[in-house]
Short mmCIF file of C-alpha atoms and ligand atoms in Angstrom, two decimals:
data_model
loop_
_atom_site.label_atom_id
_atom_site.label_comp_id
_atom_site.label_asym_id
_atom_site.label_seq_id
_atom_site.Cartn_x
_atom_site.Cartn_y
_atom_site.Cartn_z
CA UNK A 5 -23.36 -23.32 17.38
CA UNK A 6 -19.81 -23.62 19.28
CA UNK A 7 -17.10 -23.59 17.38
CA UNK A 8 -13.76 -25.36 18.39
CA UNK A 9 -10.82 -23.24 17.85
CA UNK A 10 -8.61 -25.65 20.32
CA UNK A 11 -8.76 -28.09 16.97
CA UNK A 12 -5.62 -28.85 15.69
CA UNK A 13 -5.86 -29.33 11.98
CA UNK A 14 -2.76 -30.55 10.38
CA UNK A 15 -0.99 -28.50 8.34
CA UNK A 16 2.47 -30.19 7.71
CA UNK A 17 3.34 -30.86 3.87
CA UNK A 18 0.35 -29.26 2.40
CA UNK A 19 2.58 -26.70 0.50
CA UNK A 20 1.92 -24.25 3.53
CA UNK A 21 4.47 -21.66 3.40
CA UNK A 22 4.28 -20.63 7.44
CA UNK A 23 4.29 -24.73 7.78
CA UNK A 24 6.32 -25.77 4.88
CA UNK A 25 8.44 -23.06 3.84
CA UNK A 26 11.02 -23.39 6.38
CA UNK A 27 12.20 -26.98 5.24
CA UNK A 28 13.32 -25.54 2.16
CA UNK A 29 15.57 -23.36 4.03
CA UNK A 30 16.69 -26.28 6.52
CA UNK A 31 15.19 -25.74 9.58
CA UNK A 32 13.78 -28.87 11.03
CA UNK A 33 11.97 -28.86 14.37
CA UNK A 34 9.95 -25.32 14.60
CA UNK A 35 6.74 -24.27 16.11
CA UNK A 36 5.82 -21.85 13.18
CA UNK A 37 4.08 -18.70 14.68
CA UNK A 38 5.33 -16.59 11.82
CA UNK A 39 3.46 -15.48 8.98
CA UNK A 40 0.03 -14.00 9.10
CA UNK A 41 -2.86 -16.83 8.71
CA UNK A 42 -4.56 -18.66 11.04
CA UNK A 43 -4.61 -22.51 12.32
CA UNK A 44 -8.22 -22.74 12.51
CA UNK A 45 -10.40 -24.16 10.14
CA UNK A 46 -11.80 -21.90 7.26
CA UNK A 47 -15.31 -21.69 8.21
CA UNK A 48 -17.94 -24.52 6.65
CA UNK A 49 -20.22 -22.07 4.89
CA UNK A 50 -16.98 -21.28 2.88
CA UNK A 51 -15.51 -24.46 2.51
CA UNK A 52 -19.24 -25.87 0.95
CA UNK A 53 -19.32 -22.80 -1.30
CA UNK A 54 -15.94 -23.77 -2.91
CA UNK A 55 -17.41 -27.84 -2.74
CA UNK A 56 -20.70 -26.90 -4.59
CA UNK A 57 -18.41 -25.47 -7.49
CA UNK A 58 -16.75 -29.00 -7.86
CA UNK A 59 -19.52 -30.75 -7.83
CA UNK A 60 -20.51 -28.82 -10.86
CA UNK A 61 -17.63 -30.72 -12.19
CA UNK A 62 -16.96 -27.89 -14.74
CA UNK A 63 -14.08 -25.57 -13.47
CA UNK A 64 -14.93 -23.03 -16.51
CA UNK A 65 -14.48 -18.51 -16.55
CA UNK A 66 -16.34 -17.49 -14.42
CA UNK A 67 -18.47 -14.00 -13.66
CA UNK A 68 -18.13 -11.82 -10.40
CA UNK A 69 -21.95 -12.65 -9.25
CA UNK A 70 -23.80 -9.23 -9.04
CA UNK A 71 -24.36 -10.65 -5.36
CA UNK A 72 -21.11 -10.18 -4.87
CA UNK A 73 -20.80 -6.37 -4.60
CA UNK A 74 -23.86 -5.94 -2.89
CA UNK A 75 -22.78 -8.14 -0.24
CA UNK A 76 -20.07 -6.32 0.20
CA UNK A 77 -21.98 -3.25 0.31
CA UNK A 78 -23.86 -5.05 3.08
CA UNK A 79 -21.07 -6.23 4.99
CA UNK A 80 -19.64 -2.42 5.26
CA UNK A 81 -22.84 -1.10 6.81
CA UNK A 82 -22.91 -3.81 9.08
CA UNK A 83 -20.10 -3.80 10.71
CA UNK A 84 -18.78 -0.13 9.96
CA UNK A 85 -21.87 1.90 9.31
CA UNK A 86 -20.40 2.94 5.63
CA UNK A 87 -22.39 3.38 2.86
CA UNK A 88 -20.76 2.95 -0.34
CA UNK A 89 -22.32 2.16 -3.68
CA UNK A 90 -21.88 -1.15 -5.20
CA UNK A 91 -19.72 0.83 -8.50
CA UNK A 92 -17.39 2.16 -5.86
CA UNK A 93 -16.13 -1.41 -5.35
CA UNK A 94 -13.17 -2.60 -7.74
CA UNK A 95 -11.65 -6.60 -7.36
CA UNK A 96 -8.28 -6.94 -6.25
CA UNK A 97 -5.93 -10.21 -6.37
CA UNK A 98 -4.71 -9.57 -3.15
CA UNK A 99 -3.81 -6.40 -1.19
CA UNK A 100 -0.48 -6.53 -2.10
CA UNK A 101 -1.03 -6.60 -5.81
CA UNK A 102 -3.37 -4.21 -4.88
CA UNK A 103 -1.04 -1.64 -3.30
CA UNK A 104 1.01 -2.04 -6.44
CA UNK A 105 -1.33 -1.33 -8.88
CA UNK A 106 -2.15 1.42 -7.00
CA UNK A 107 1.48 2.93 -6.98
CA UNK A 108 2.24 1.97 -10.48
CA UNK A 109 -1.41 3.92 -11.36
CA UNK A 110 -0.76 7.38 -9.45
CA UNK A 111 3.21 7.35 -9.13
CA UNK A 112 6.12 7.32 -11.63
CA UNK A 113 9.14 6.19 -10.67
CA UNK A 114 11.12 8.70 -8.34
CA UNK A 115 8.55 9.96 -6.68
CA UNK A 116 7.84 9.74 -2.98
CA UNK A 117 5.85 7.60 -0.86
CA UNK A 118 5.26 7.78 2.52
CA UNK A 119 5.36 4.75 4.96
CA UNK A 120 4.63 4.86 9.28
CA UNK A 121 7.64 2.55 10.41
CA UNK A 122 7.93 -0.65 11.93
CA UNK A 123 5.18 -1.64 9.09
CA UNK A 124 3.95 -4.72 7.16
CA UNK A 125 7.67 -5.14 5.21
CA UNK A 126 5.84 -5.46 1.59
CA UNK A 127 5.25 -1.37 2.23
CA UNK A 128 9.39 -1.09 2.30
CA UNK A 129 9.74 -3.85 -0.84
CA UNK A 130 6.59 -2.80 -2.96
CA UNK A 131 7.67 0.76 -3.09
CA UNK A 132 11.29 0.49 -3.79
CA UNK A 133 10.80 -2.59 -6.22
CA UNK A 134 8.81 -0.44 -8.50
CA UNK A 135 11.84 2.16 -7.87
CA UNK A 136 9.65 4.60 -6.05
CA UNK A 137 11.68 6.62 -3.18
CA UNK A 138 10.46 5.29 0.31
CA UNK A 139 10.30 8.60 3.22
CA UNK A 140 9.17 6.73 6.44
CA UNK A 141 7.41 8.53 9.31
CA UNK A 142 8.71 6.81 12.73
CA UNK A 143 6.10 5.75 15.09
CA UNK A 144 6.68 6.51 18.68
CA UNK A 145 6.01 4.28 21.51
CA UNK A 146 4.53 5.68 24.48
CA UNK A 147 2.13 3.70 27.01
CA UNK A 148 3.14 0.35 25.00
CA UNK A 149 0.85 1.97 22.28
CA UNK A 150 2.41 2.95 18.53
CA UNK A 151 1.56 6.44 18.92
CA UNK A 152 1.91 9.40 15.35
CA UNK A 153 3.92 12.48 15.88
CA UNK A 154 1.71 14.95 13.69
CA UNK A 155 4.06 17.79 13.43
CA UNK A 156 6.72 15.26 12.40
CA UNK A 157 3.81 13.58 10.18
CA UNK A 158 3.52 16.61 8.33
CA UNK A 159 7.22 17.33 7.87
CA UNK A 160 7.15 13.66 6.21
CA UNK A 161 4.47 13.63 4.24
CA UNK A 162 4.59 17.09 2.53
CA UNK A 163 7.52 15.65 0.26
CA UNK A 164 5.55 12.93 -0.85
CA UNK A 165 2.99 12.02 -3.93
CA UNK A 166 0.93 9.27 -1.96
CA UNK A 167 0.79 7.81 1.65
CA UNK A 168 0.23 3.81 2.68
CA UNK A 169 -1.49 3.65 6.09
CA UNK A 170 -1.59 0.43 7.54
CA UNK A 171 -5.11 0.63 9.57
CA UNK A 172 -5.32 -1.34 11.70
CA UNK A 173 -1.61 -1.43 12.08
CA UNK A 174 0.60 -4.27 11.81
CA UNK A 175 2.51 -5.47 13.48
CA UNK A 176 1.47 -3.00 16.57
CA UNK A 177 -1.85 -3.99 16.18
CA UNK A 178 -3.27 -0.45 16.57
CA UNK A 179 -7.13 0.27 15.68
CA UNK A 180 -6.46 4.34 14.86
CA UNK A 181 -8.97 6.20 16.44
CA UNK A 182 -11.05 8.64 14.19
CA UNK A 183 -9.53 11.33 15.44
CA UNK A 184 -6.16 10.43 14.33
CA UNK A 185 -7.55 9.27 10.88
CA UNK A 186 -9.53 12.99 10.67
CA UNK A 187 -5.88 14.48 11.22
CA UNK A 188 -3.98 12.47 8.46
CA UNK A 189 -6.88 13.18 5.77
CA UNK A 190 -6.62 17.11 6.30
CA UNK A 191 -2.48 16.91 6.48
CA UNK A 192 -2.69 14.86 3.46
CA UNK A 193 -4.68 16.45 1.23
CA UNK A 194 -3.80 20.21 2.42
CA UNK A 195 -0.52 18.74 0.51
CA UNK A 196 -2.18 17.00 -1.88
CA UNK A 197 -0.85 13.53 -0.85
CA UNK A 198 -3.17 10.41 -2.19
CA UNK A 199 -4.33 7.73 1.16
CA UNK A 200 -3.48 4.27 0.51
CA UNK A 201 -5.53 2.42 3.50
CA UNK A 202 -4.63 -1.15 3.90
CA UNK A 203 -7.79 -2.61 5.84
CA UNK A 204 -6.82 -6.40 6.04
CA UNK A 205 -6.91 -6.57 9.70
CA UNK A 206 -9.88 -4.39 10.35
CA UNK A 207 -12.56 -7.27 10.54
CA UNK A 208 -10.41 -8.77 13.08
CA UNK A 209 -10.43 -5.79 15.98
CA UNK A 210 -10.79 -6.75 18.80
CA UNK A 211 -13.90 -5.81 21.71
CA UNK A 212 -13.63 -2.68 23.78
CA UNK A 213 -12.48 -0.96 20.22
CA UNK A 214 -13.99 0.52 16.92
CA UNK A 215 -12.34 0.20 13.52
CA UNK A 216 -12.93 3.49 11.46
CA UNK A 217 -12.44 3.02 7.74
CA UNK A 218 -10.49 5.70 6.26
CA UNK A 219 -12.39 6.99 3.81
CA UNK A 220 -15.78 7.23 5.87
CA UNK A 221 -13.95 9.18 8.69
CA UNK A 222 -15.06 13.27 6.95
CA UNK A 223 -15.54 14.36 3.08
CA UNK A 224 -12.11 15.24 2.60
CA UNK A 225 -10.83 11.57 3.57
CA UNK A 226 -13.74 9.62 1.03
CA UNK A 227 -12.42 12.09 -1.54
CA UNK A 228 -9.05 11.49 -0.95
CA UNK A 229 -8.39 7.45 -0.74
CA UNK A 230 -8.83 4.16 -1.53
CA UNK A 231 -9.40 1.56 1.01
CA UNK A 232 -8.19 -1.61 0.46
CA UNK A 233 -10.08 -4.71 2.50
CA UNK A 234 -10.39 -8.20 2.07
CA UNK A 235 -11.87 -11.24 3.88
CA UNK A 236 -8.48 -13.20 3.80
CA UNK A 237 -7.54 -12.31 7.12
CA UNK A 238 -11.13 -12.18 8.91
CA UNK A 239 -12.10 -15.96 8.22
CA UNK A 240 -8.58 -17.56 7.40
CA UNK A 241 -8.84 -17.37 3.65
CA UNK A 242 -5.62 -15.76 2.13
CA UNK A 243 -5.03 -18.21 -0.41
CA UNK A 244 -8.25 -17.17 -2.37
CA UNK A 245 -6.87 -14.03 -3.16
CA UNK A 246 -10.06 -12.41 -2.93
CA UNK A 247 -9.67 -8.89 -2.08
CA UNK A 248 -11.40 -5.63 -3.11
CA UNK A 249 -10.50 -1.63 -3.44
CA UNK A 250 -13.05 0.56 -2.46
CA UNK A 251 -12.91 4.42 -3.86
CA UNK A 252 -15.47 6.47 -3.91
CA UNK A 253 -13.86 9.81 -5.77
CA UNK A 254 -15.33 8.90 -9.33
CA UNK A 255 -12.19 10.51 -10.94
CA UNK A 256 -9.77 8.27 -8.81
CA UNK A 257 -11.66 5.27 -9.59
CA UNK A 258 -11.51 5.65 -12.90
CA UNK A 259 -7.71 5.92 -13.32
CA UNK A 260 -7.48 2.91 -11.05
CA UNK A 261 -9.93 1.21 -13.16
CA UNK A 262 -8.57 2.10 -16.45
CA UNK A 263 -5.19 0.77 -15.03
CA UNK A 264 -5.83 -2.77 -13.58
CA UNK A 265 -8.41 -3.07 -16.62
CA UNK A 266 -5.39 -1.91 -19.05
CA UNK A 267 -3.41 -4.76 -17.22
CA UNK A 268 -6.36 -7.08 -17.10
CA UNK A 269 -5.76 -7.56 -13.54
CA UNK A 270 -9.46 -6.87 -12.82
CA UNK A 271 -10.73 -9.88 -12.38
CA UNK A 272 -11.05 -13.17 -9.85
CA UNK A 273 -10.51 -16.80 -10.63
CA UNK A 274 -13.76 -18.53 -10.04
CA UNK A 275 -13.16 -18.87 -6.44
CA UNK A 276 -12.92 -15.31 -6.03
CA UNK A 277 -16.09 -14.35 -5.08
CA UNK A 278 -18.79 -17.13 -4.32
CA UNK A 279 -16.34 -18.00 -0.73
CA UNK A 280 -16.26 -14.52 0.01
CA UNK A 281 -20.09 -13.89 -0.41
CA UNK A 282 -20.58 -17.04 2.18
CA UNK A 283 -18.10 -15.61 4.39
CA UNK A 284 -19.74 -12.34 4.67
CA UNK A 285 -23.47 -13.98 4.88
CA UNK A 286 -23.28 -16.82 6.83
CA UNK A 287 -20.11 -16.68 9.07
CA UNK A 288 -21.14 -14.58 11.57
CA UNK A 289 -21.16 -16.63 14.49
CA UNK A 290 -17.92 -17.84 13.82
CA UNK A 291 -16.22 -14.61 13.55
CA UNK A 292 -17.58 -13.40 16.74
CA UNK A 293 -15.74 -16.92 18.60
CA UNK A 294 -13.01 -16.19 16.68
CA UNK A 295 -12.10 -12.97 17.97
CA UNK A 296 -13.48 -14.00 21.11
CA UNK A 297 -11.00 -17.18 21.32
CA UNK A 298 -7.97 -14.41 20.15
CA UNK A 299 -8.26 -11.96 22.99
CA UNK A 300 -8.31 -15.13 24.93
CA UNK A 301 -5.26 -15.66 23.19
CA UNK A 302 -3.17 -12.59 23.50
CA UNK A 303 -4.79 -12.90 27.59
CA UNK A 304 -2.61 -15.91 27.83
CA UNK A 305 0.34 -14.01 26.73
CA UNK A 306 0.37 -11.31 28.31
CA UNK A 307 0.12 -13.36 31.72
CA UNK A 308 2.62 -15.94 31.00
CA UNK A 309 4.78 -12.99 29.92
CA UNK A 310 4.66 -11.37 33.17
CA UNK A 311 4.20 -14.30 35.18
CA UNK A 312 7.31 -15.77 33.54
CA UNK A 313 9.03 -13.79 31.07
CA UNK A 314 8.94 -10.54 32.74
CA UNK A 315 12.24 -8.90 30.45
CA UNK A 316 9.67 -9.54 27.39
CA UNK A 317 6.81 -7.28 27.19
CA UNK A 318 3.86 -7.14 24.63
CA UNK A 319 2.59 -4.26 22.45
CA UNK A 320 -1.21 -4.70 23.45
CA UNK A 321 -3.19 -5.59 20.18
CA UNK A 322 -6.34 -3.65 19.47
CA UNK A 323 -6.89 -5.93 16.21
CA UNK A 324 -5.89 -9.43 14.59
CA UNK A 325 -3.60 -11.72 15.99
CA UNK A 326 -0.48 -10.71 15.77
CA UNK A 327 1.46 -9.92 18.94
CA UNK A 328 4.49 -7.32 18.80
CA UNK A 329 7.12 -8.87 21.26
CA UNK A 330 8.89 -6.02 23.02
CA UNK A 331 12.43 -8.35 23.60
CA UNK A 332 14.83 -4.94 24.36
CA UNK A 333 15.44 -5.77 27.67
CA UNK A 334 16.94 -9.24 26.46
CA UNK A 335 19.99 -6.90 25.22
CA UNK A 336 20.83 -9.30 22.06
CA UNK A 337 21.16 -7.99 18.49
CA UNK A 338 19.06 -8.69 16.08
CA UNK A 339 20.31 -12.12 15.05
CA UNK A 340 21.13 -12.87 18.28
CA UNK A 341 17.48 -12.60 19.18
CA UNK A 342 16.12 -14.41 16.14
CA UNK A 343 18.46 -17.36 17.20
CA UNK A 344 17.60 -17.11 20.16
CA UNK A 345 14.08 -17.59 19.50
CA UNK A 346 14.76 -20.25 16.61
CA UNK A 347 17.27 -22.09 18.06
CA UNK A 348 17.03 -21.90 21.59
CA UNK A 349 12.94 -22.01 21.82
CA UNK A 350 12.53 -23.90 18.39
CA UNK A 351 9.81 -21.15 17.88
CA UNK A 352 9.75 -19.17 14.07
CA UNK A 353 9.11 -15.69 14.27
CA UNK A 354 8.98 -13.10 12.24
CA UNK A 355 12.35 -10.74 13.45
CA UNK A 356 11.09 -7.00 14.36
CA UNK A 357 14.25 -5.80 12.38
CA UNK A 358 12.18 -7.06 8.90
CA UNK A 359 9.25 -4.18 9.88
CA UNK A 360 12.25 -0.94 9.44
CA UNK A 361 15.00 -0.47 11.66
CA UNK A 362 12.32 0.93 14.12
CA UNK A 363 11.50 -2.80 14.27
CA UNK A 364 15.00 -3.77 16.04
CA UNK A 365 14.65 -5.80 19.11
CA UNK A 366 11.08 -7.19 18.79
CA UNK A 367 9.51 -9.77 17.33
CA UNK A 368 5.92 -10.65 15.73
CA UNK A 369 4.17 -13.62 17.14
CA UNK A 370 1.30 -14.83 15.72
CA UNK A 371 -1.29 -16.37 18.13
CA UNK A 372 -3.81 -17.15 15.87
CA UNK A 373 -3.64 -20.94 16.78
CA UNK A 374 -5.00 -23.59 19.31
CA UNK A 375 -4.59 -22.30 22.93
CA UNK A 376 -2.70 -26.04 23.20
CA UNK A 377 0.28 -25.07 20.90
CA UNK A 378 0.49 -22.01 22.26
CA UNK A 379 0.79 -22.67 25.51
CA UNK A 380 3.22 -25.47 24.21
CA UNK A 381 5.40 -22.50 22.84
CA UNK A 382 5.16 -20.87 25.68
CA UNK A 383 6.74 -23.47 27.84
CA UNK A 384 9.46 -23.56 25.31
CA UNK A 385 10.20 -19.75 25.13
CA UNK A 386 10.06 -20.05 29.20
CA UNK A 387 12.73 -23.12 29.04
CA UNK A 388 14.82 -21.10 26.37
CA UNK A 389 14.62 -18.09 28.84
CA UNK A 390 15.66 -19.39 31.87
CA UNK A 391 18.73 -21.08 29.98
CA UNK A 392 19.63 -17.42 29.27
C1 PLP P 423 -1.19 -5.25 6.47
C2 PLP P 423 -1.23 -6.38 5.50
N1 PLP P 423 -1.53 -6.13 4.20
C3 PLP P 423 -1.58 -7.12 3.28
C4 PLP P 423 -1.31 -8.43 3.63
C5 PLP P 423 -1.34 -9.49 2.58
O1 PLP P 423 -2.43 -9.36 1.78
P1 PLP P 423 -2.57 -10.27 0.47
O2 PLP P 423 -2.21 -11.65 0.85
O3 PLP P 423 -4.02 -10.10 0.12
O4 PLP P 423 -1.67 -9.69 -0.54
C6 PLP P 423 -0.99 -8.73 4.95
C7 PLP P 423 -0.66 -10.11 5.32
O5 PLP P 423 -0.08 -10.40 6.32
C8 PLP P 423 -0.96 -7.69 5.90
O6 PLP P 423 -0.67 -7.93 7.18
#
């Protein structure tokens, strides 16, 4: 079967926060390419899972399936060649809560934590919310690639108690190469630093590269992580909430157990797992177009960049579908450069500067949308440019 990802499905005043959000703060004509779902439809297998629960016409408690951790199980083989046990596999209500939980469980307050800057910004906020003290490891560019400096890395991360990678990164869409990963599991635990690895993005990588998940890259990295993953991002589903932790140190997993237990936190609503089973058994097809019609995507952009933009320039993505805007040449501060993509191109963007300050002068696009309104915003951008 085809699927067609040039669809637009309408997404105005549906309580959408990239859609709907904005009003509240007064903007009124926007393209919103801002923050991180995607315009297509959720996939049918998922959509009929969810329909099959209201035709039960009982919306009652409801148990994880025993299905569901074995499809998991299933799906990480597949597509990563991990084997993991179905008891290494703990629910989480999204990654975020997740990372929290996870700070709360193995930090006090005052200790530090260890971020790779520009980053996801709920790595600055979760962190210092919980009053945890943030040390941030500053990627380097080199090649238009985010690139680690591992004699720095170590410098960083010897102070700390735990580390949050970001793998694949966003928003420089890296896919870390084992390698790399092999390097930050022997720094780390030679100072006995805990791996946070936030996987949202890894189902989304695109061809020509291989995810890795942290802890299957050696021994010392399963012993020494948790790996956070979720389907949200893979088949346009973030509003489920339907995310997992997977830790395979038995001693770690039971803290982290004992913890979001303690909390009850544990647990899904009853559309927590049943959508995510279909996802991972019957969406196959669909994925595979999906990430298919993104490169195609982030093709378009990089040629109408250089075609017509040439003083932007694009981090190339290895995953997802979010597109790190290089906009330094443009020479405009950082609210210059949001206004001039809000006001000037009618285009919402998430500012660089919001990533860490090693975020100034870009900004994230996100291209997961029909080819139609992006080439629409393109035209815009172009018209806003040329005004400049
Ligand atoms: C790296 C990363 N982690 C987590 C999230 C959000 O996850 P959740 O909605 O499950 O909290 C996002 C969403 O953009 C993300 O990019």
């Amino acid at each position: 079967m085809t699927y067609n990802f040039d669809e637009i499905v309408h997404r105005w005043d549906t309580d959408s926060i990239k859609y709907d959000a904005p009003k509240t703060e007064g903007y009124t004509q926007y393209i919103p390419m801002w923050v991180a779902d995607m315009d297509f439809r959720t996939p049918q297998p998922i959509l009929d899972s969810i329909q099959k629960m209201l035709e039960n016409g009982v919306l009652g408690y409801t148990l994880p399936p025993t299905l569901w951790a074995t499809t998991i199980q299933n799906w990480l083989l597949k597509k990563y060649n991990w084997e993991i046990e179905p008891q290494e596999l703990i629910f989480a209500p999204g990654i975020v809560r997740g990372l929290t939980f996870a700070i709360r469980c193995f930090t006090k307050p005052g200790d530090k934590i260890l971020i790779m800057s520009p980053v996801y910004p709920p790595f600055f906020s979760v962190p210092k919310r919980n009053k945890r003290k943030l040390i941030t490891h500053k990627l380097l560019i080199k090649n238009n690639q985010y690139h680690i400096d591992f004699d720095q890395f170590e410098q960083d991360v010897k102070l700390c108690k735990l580390f949050v990678l970001c793998n694949p990164h966003n928003p420089g869409g890296r896919v870390w190469l084992k390698e790399e990963l092999e390097k930050i599991a022997s720094i780390c635990k030679k100072h006995n630093v805990l791996v946070i690895s936030d996987e949202i993005h890894a189902d989304l990588t695109l061809p020509t590269h291989t995810h890795h998940p942290f802890a299957s890259v050696s021994q010392v990295a399963k012993q020494n992580s948790i790996v956070f993953m979720a389907p949200s991002k893979t088949f346009n589903m973030p509003g489920l909430v339907s995310s997992y932790a997977i830790i395979p140190n038995a001693e770690l997993r039971k803290q982290y157990a004992t913890y979001v237990e303690d909390l009850d936190v544990a647990s899904g609503h009853m559309f927590s797992y049943r959508p995510l089973i279909a996802a991972y058994t019957e969406c196959d097809a669909w994925l595979e177009q999906a990430i298919n019609y993104i490169q195609g995507n982030i093709d378009y952009v990089r040629d109408y960049l250089a075609n017509h933009l040439p003083r932007i320039k694009m981090i190339e993505p290895q995953a997802s579908y979010l597109i790190f805007l290089d906009c330094r040449e443009l020479k405009l501060n950082d609210q210059e450069l949001r206004d001039f993509f809000e006001k000037k191109a009618g285009l919402l963007l998430n500012p660089g500067i919001t990533f860490g300050p090693e975020g100034s002068g870009f900004m994230r696009l996100n291209i997961g949308c029909s080819r139609l309104i992006l080439h629409k915003a393109m035209e815009q951008l172009e018209a806003a440019y040329k005004e400049f």
